[in-house]
Every structure is written in structure tokens, then in C-alpha cells.
Short mmCIF file of C-alpha atoms in Angstrom, two decimals:
data_model
loop_
_atom_site.label_atom_id
_atom_site.label_comp_id
_atom_site.label_asym_id
_atom_site.label_seq_id
_atom_site.Cartn_x
_atom_site.Cartn_y
_atom_site.Cartn_z
CA UNK L 128 -26.95 3.62 -10.60
CA UNK L 129 -26.24 5.81 -12.81
CA UNK L 130 -23.11 4.78 -15.23
CA UNK L 131 -21.37 8.15 -13.39
CA UNK L 132 -22.30 6.53 -9.90
CA UNK L 133 -20.91 3.64 -10.98
CA UNK L 134 -17.50 4.47 -12.80
CA UNK L 135 -17.08 6.76 -9.71
CA UNK L 136 -17.32 3.05 -7.45
CA UNK L 137 -15.38 1.20 -9.77
CA UNK L 138 -12.69 4.12 -9.53
CA UNK L 139 -12.91 4.88 -5.59
CA UNK L 140 -12.86 0.94 -4.70
CA UNK L 141 -9.66 -0.13 -6.81
CA UNK L 142 -7.56 1.61 -4.09
CA UNK L 143 -5.32 2.55 -6.56
CA UNK L 144 -2.99 5.62 -6.53
CA UNK L 145 -4.54 6.92 -9.93
CA UNK L 146 -7.84 8.26 -7.85
CA UNK L 147 -5.47 10.18 -5.36
CA UNK L 148 -4.65 12.58 -8.29
CA UNK L 149 -8.53 12.72 -10.14
CA UNK L 150 -9.42 14.79 -6.56
CA UNK L 151 -7.82 17.67 -7.79
CA UNK L 152 -9.14 17.77 -11.03
CA UNK L 153 -12.23 20.70 -12.22
CA UNK L 154 -15.21 18.29 -12.27
CA UNK L 155 -15.60 17.76 -16.25
CA UNK L 156 -11.86 16.64 -16.63
CA UNK L 157 -12.86 14.21 -13.36
CA UNK L 158 -15.82 13.18 -14.84
CA UNK L 159 -13.54 12.31 -17.72
CA UNK L 160 -10.96 10.93 -16.49
CA UNK L 161 -12.77 8.72 -14.03
CA UNK L 162 -15.07 7.14 -16.51
CA UNK L 163 -11.78 6.63 -18.64
CA UNK L 164 -9.97 4.83 -15.86
CA UNK L 165 -12.72 2.85 -14.99
CA UNK L 166 -13.00 1.07 -18.29
CA UNK L 167 -9.33 0.36 -18.23
CA UNK L 168 -9.87 -1.53 -14.75
CA UNK L 169 -12.84 -3.45 -16.20
CA UNK L 170 -10.20 -4.46 -19.25
CA UNK L 171 -8.22 -5.17 -16.85
CA UNK L 172 -9.87 -7.37 -14.73
CA UNK L 173 -10.85 -9.79 -17.43
CA UNK L 174 -7.73 -11.28 -17.58
CA UNK L 175 -6.52 -10.79 -13.15
CA UNK L 176 -10.16 -12.25 -12.37
CA UNK L 177 -11.32 -14.47 -15.07
CA UNK L 178 -9.46 -17.86 -14.43
CA UNK L 179 -9.73 -19.79 -17.80
CA UNK L 180 -8.35 -17.94 -20.98
CA UNK L 181 -10.66 -19.04 -23.31
CA UNK L 182 -13.69 -17.12 -21.55
CA UNK L 183 -11.39 -14.05 -20.86
CA UNK L 184 -10.56 -14.38 -24.39
CA UNK L 185 -14.38 -14.39 -25.16
CA UNK L 186 -14.99 -11.56 -22.86
CA UNK L 187 -12.44 -9.18 -24.13
CA UNK L 188 -14.11 -9.68 -27.78
CA UNK L 189 -17.36 -8.70 -26.69
CA UNK L 190 -15.46 -5.77 -24.92
CA UNK L 191 -14.13 -4.84 -28.15
CA UNK L 192 -17.71 -4.87 -29.60
CA UNK L 193 -18.70 -2.44 -26.78
CA UNK L 194 -16.11 -0.11 -28.11
CA UNK L 195 -17.79 -0.22 -31.44
CA UNK L 196 -21.26 -0.05 -30.48
CA UNK L 197 -20.28 3.04 -28.20
CA UNK L 198 -18.43 4.95 -30.93
CA UNK L 199 -21.71 3.89 -32.57
CA UNK L 200 -23.48 5.40 -30.34
CA UNK L 201 -24.87 2.82 -28.59
CA UNK L 202 -22.99 1.96 -25.32
CA UNK L 203 -24.55 -0.93 -23.43
CA UNK L 204 -22.26 -1.07 -19.93
CA UNK L 205 -22.49 1.58 -17.50
CA UNK L 206 -18.47 2.86 -18.16
CA UNK L 207 -18.99 3.25 -21.67
CA UNK L 208 -22.16 5.45 -20.96
CA UNK L 209 -19.72 7.47 -18.64
CA UNK L 210 -17.60 7.78 -20.73
CA UNK L 211 -18.50 8.53 -24.50
CA UNK L 212 -20.23 11.97 -23.19
CA UNK L 213 -16.50 13.29 -23.03
CA UNK L 214 -14.86 11.60 -26.09
CA UNK L 215 -14.86 13.88 -28.32
CA UNK L 216 -13.47 16.50 -25.30
CA UNK L 217 -10.83 15.07 -25.00
CA UNK L 218 -10.00 13.08 -28.38
CA UNK L 219 -10.30 9.80 -27.55
CA UNK L 220 -10.59 7.58 -29.74
CA UNK L 221 -11.81 3.97 -30.48
CA UNK L 222 -8.50 2.88 -31.15
CA UNK L 223 -7.32 4.49 -28.19
CA UNK L 224 -9.48 1.60 -26.11
CA UNK L 225 -8.89 -1.00 -28.46
CA UNK L 226 -5.25 -0.72 -27.89
CA UNK L 227 -5.92 -1.31 -24.13
CA UNK L 228 -7.67 -4.19 -24.53
CA UNK L 229 -4.47 -5.53 -27.43
CA UNK L 230 -2.51 -4.85 -24.43
CA UNK L 231 -4.50 -7.00 -21.54
CA UNK L 232 -5.41 -9.72 -24.16
CA UNK L 233 -0.88 -10.27 -24.67
CA UNK L 234 -1.66 -11.98 -21.20
CA UNK L 235 -3.30 -14.33 -22.94
CA UNK L 236 -0.98 -14.90 -25.15
CA UNK L 237 2.05 -14.81 -23.43
CA UNK L 238 3.19 -14.97 -19.84
CA UNK L 239 7.26 -14.74 -20.27
CA UNK L 240 9.51 -11.68 -22.75
CA UNK L 241 12.12 -12.56 -24.07
CA UNK L 242 13.89 -9.04 -23.78
CA UNK L 243 12.92 -5.85 -22.79
CA UNK L 244 12.11 -4.72 -26.79
CA UNK L 245 9.34 -7.38 -26.83
CA UNK L 246 8.00 -5.82 -22.91
CA UNK L 247 8.39 -2.23 -24.16
CA UNK L 248 5.38 -3.57 -26.75
CA UNK L 249 3.41 -4.36 -23.98
CA UNK L 250 3.94 -1.59 -21.98
CA UNK L 251 3.01 0.78 -24.30
CA UNK L 252 -0.56 -1.16 -24.87
CA UNK L 253 -1.21 -0.64 -21.44
CA UNK L 254 0.18 1.93 -20.13
CA UNK L 255 1.86 3.86 -22.67
CA UNK L 256 -1.75 4.12 -24.72
CA UNK L 257 -3.50 5.71 -20.94
CA UNK L 258 -0.83 8.15 -20.50
CA UNK L 259 -1.45 9.55 -23.72
CA UNK L 260 -5.26 9.58 -23.11
CA UNK L 261 -5.26 10.79 -19.52
CA UNK L 262 -2.80 13.75 -20.84
CA UNK L 263 -5.46 14.58 -23.43
CA UNK L 264 -8.08 14.41 -20.78
CA UNK L 265 -5.88 17.04 -18.12
CA UNK L 266 -5.33 19.50 -20.35
CA UNK L 267 -2.00 19.26 -22.85
CA UNK L 268 -0.87 21.77 -25.68
CA UNK L 269 2.43 20.31 -26.59
CA UNK L 270 2.55 17.41 -28.84
CA UNK L 271 5.40 17.14 -26.81
CA UNK L 272 3.65 15.84 -23.94
CA UNK L 273 2.71 12.77 -25.68
CA UNK L 274 6.30 12.05 -25.75
CA UNK L 275 6.19 12.68 -21.85
CA UNK L 276 2.77 10.96 -20.97
CA UNK L 277 4.19 7.24 -22.87
CA UNK L 278 8.00 7.96 -20.77
CA UNK L 279 5.93 8.32 -17.84
CA UNK L 280 3.26 5.00 -18.75
CA UNK L 281 6.09 3.24 -19.37
CA UNK L 282 7.60 4.20 -16.19
CA UNK L 283 4.37 3.77 -13.97
CA UNK L 284 4.48 0.02 -15.70
CA UNK L 285 8.13 -0.59 -14.61
CA UNK L 286 7.24 0.51 -10.90
CA UNK L 287 4.00 -2.48 -10.91
CA UNK L 288 6.19 -5.01 -12.51
CA UNK L 289 8.48 -4.22 -9.49
CA UNK L 290 6.20 -4.79 -6.86
CA UNK L 291 3.78 -7.70 -8.59
CA UNK L 292 6.53 -9.88 -9.42
CA UNK L 293 5.50 -12.31 -6.08
CA UNK L 294 2.14 -12.03 -7.45
CA UNK L 295 2.33 -11.71 -11.44
CA UNK L 296 4.61 -15.49 -10.80
CA UNK L 297 1.24 -16.89 -8.55
CA UNK L 298 -0.85 -16.38 -12.41
CA UNK L 299 1.95 -17.53 -14.34
CA UNK L 300 3.23 -14.89 -15.38
CA UNK L 301 6.86 -13.01 -15.52
CA UNK L 302 7.45 -10.31 -16.70
CA UNK L 303 11.35 -9.75 -16.04
CA UNK L 304 13.19 -10.39 -19.43
CA UNK L 305 13.83 -13.49 -19.78
CA UNK L 306 17.64 -12.49 -21.02
CA UNK L 307 18.17 -10.51 -17.80
CA UNK L 308 16.98 -13.33 -15.24
CA UNK L 309 19.60 -15.54 -17.25
CA UNK L 310 21.65 -12.25 -17.05
CA UNK L 311 21.86 -12.02 -13.05
CA UNK L 312 21.59 -16.03 -12.97
CA UNK L 313 17.79 -16.44 -11.38
CA UNK L 314 15.33 -18.88 -12.15
CA UNK L 315 11.93 -18.93 -13.36
CA UNK L 316 11.51 -21.36 -10.52
CA UNK L 317 13.19 -19.41 -6.86
CA UNK L 318 10.84 -16.48 -7.82
CA UNK L 319 8.12 -19.37 -7.25
CA UNK L 320 9.36 -20.22 -4.37
CA UNK L 321 9.90 -16.84 -3.16
CA UNK L 322 13.56 -17.42 -2.68
CA UNK L 323 15.02 -13.94 -2.07
CA UNK L 324 18.97 -14.20 -3.12
CA UNK L 325 21.72 -11.59 -3.39
CA UNK L 326 21.54 -13.35 -7.54
CA UNK L 327 17.61 -11.83 -6.85
CA UNK L 328 18.14 -8.42 -5.50
CA UNK L 329 21.15 -7.47 -7.68
CA UNK L 330 18.03 -8.55 -10.72
CA UNK L 331 15.48 -5.92 -8.79
CA UNK L 332 17.85 -3.39 -8.23
CA UNK L 333 18.72 -3.14 -12.37
CA UNK L 334 14.86 -3.05 -12.83
CA UNK L 335 13.96 -0.13 -10.03
CA UNK L 336 17.50 1.72 -11.43
CA UNK L 337 15.67 0.97 -15.49
CA UNK L 338 12.58 2.21 -13.68
CA UNK L 339 14.30 5.87 -12.45
CA UNK L 340 15.40 6.18 -15.80
CA UNK L 341 12.48 6.22 -17.13
CA UNK L 342 10.99 8.42 -14.32
CA UNK L 343 14.01 11.21 -14.79
CA UNK L 344 13.50 10.99 -18.83
CA UNK L 345 9.50 11.62 -18.63
CA UNK L 346 10.15 14.29 -16.77
CA UNK L 347 12.79 15.68 -19.09
CA UNK L 348 10.29 15.63 -22.16
CA UNK L 349 7.34 17.66 -20.52
CA UNK L 350 6.96 21.00 -21.91
CA UNK L 351 7.07 23.78 -19.17
CA UNK L 352 3.67 25.18 -20.98
CA UNK L 353 1.85 22.41 -19.91
CA UNK L 354 3.05 21.54 -16.28
CA UNK L 355 0.49 23.07 -14.52
CA UNK L 356 -2.49 21.15 -16.66
CA UNK L 357 -0.28 18.05 -16.14
CA UNK L 358 -0.07 18.41 -12.45
CA UNK L 359 -2.11 15.01 -11.86
CA UNK L 360 -0.19 13.07 -13.99
CA UNK L 361 3.01 14.58 -11.68
CA UNK L 362 0.78 13.85 -8.28
CA UNK L 363 1.36 9.74 -9.31
CA UNK L 364 5.15 10.35 -10.96
CA UNK L 365 5.66 10.94 -7.11
CA UNK L 366 3.62 8.63 -5.48
CA UNK L 367 4.09 5.49 -7.61
CA UNK L 368 7.90 7.00 -7.17
CA UNK L 369 7.65 6.82 -3.36
CA UNK L 370 6.13 3.47 -3.43
CA UNK L 371 9.70 2.47 -5.28
CA UNK L 372 11.78 4.00 -3.22
CA UNK L 373 10.12 1.96 -0.54
CA UNK L 374 10.90 -1.07 -2.40
CA UNK L 375 14.32 -0.27 -2.79
CA UNK L 376 14.32 0.61 1.18
CA UNK L 377 13.45 -3.17 1.69
CA UNK L 378 15.42 -4.79 0.39
CA UNK L 379 12.88 -5.92 -2.77
CA UNK L 380 10.88 -8.07 -0.52
CA UNK L 381 8.53 -8.93 -3.02
CA UNK L 382 7.95 -12.05 -3.62
CA UNK L 383 5.72 -13.48 -0.51
CA UNK L 384 4.09 -9.71 -0.67
CA UNK L 385 2.53 -6.63 -2.19
CA UNK L 386 4.18 -3.13 -1.07
CA UNK L 387 2.21 -0.20 -0.84
CA UNK L 388 1.47 3.19 0.54
CA UNK L 389 -1.37 3.82 2.54
CA UNK L 390 -4.80 6.38 1.23
CA UNK L 391 -3.12 9.11 3.92
CA UNK L 392 0.05 8.82 2.23
CA UNK L 393 -0.83 8.80 -0.82
CA UNK L 394 -3.61 11.73 -0.19
CA UNK L 395 -0.28 13.84 1.37
CA UNK L 396 2.06 12.95 -1.48
CA UNK L 397 -0.73 14.51 -3.79
CA UNK L 398 -1.53 17.46 -2.01
CA UNK L 399 1.79 17.89 -1.64
CA UNK L 400 2.86 17.83 -5.76
CA UNK L 401 -0.12 19.99 -5.72
CA UNK L 402 1.25 22.72 -3.71
CA UNK L 403 4.84 22.87 -5.63
CA UNK L 404 3.30 21.90 -8.81
CA UNK L 405 6.09 19.71 -8.98
#
């Protein structure tokens, strides 16, 4: 299997909403974003699939060394072998990849966030930096587009947190800020016990409203001259926001299930965004 085939299978097999947006890119940009996404999946999988924190930390340390090797010209992993031919064209730097590793490593070091400010730091590393790299691959001409990409990444991550509250809790992580749990009088044990009540619904509504504000703020930051090239990001925004609205409409039933959109629906939303341009 070639490195290119490896990252293609990694991206397609993830079932992620991102994959559907990649389909509309020209081949060189599609190859670059697919390789970068595969790298991000590899790092994320270390934390999600390795149960022993010590082993996970060792694997992340190996990935740090792999980034150094790759930028020195000797990548070993197929994801890095597929990515490295594109780094110069799209200004993908070692610091970007290391930031993604830093973000995932935070999951090994802490499972709670005292407030939204602390959570934002985590989101910046695992989503904002990813958005920045992606926007460069899609094609940007204005510096302001970087701000848009970071804010959109934050919106995506907040949506993920809302969707995955139950799954994350069963892994020992609750990303909802501690001070906001207290504000709405929701106990961590209630989340672990899959307890739905008016207090939990109010807390989740608060989270969803913030995510919607982030989407609105991101779109307001996108310069008009970069709107056409950033269309894949807009596709992902429409897919993710549709998911968020589905969760809202269903009363935030996220403790016992992982709500998702069907592949056909994701593709349809991406196609509509491609036609409309927004």
C-alpha cells in the first residue's frame, strides 16, 4: 500500500464530515488535506484508543520524533510520507503538527476544565491550529482568513463536545467547564449516570448558543475575496451546524447515544454549499 492509499483509506474510513468537503477540492489540494487529516486522526487515535496513559504518552513522544525526522527528510510513517511533499506548497510547519500533538497530550494530563478560558486553550490546539492549516491548503490570500479559520475550528470543537458528552464521560473526560456545571447545578455523576433533566437541558442549551455564536463570528471574519477558496470550510460549517441543530431539536439526548448525520445527508449538504457558495 502506498502512503497516498494509506491516508485515503484513513480519511474515508473515519466517516468524518471533513471527508465530504475534501471531495470538491482540486487533486493537489485534496491530496494535501487528506494527508494532513490522516496525521490528525493518527494522533487523535493514540489518545482515544490506547487505554494505558503511559503507553499513549510514549506513542505521542514517538510522533514528536517522527515530525522531527520528517522535516529532516526521513519520514517513517505513511501519513508523514504522504504529507511531506505538500508542506512547502501550503506552508505547513513542524510547529503546526506539534501543536496538534500538544492538544491531544492535554487529554492525558487533564480530564476537566475549570472554565471556558481553559477549554479554549485546548480547542485552539486540537481545532484552531487544524483550521489554520486547512485554510492554507484550501487557499487563502488574506491574513484575516486565519482568524476565521481559528474561530470556525473552535465552533467545530464545541459542537463535537456537545455531541460527545456521553462518550467522553465514559472515557473519564468531561469537557464542559466545571464552573458552568455548577452554574446550572449539574453534577458530574448525573452525566455519568445518563440522567436527563431540565438542568442538564439548560446547560446544553447554553453550550449550543455559544457554539452558534462562534459560527456566526467565524463567518463574519471571512474576507469576501477568500470565500470561494474556503468553500470546503463552509461545507463543513453547514454540516456541523446542521448536526448541532439536530441535537437541539432532539432535546440534547447525547448521554446515551452519539447523534450523527447519514453519509448521504452530509454529501447533499456539501453539494448544496458548493452550488450556493455559502
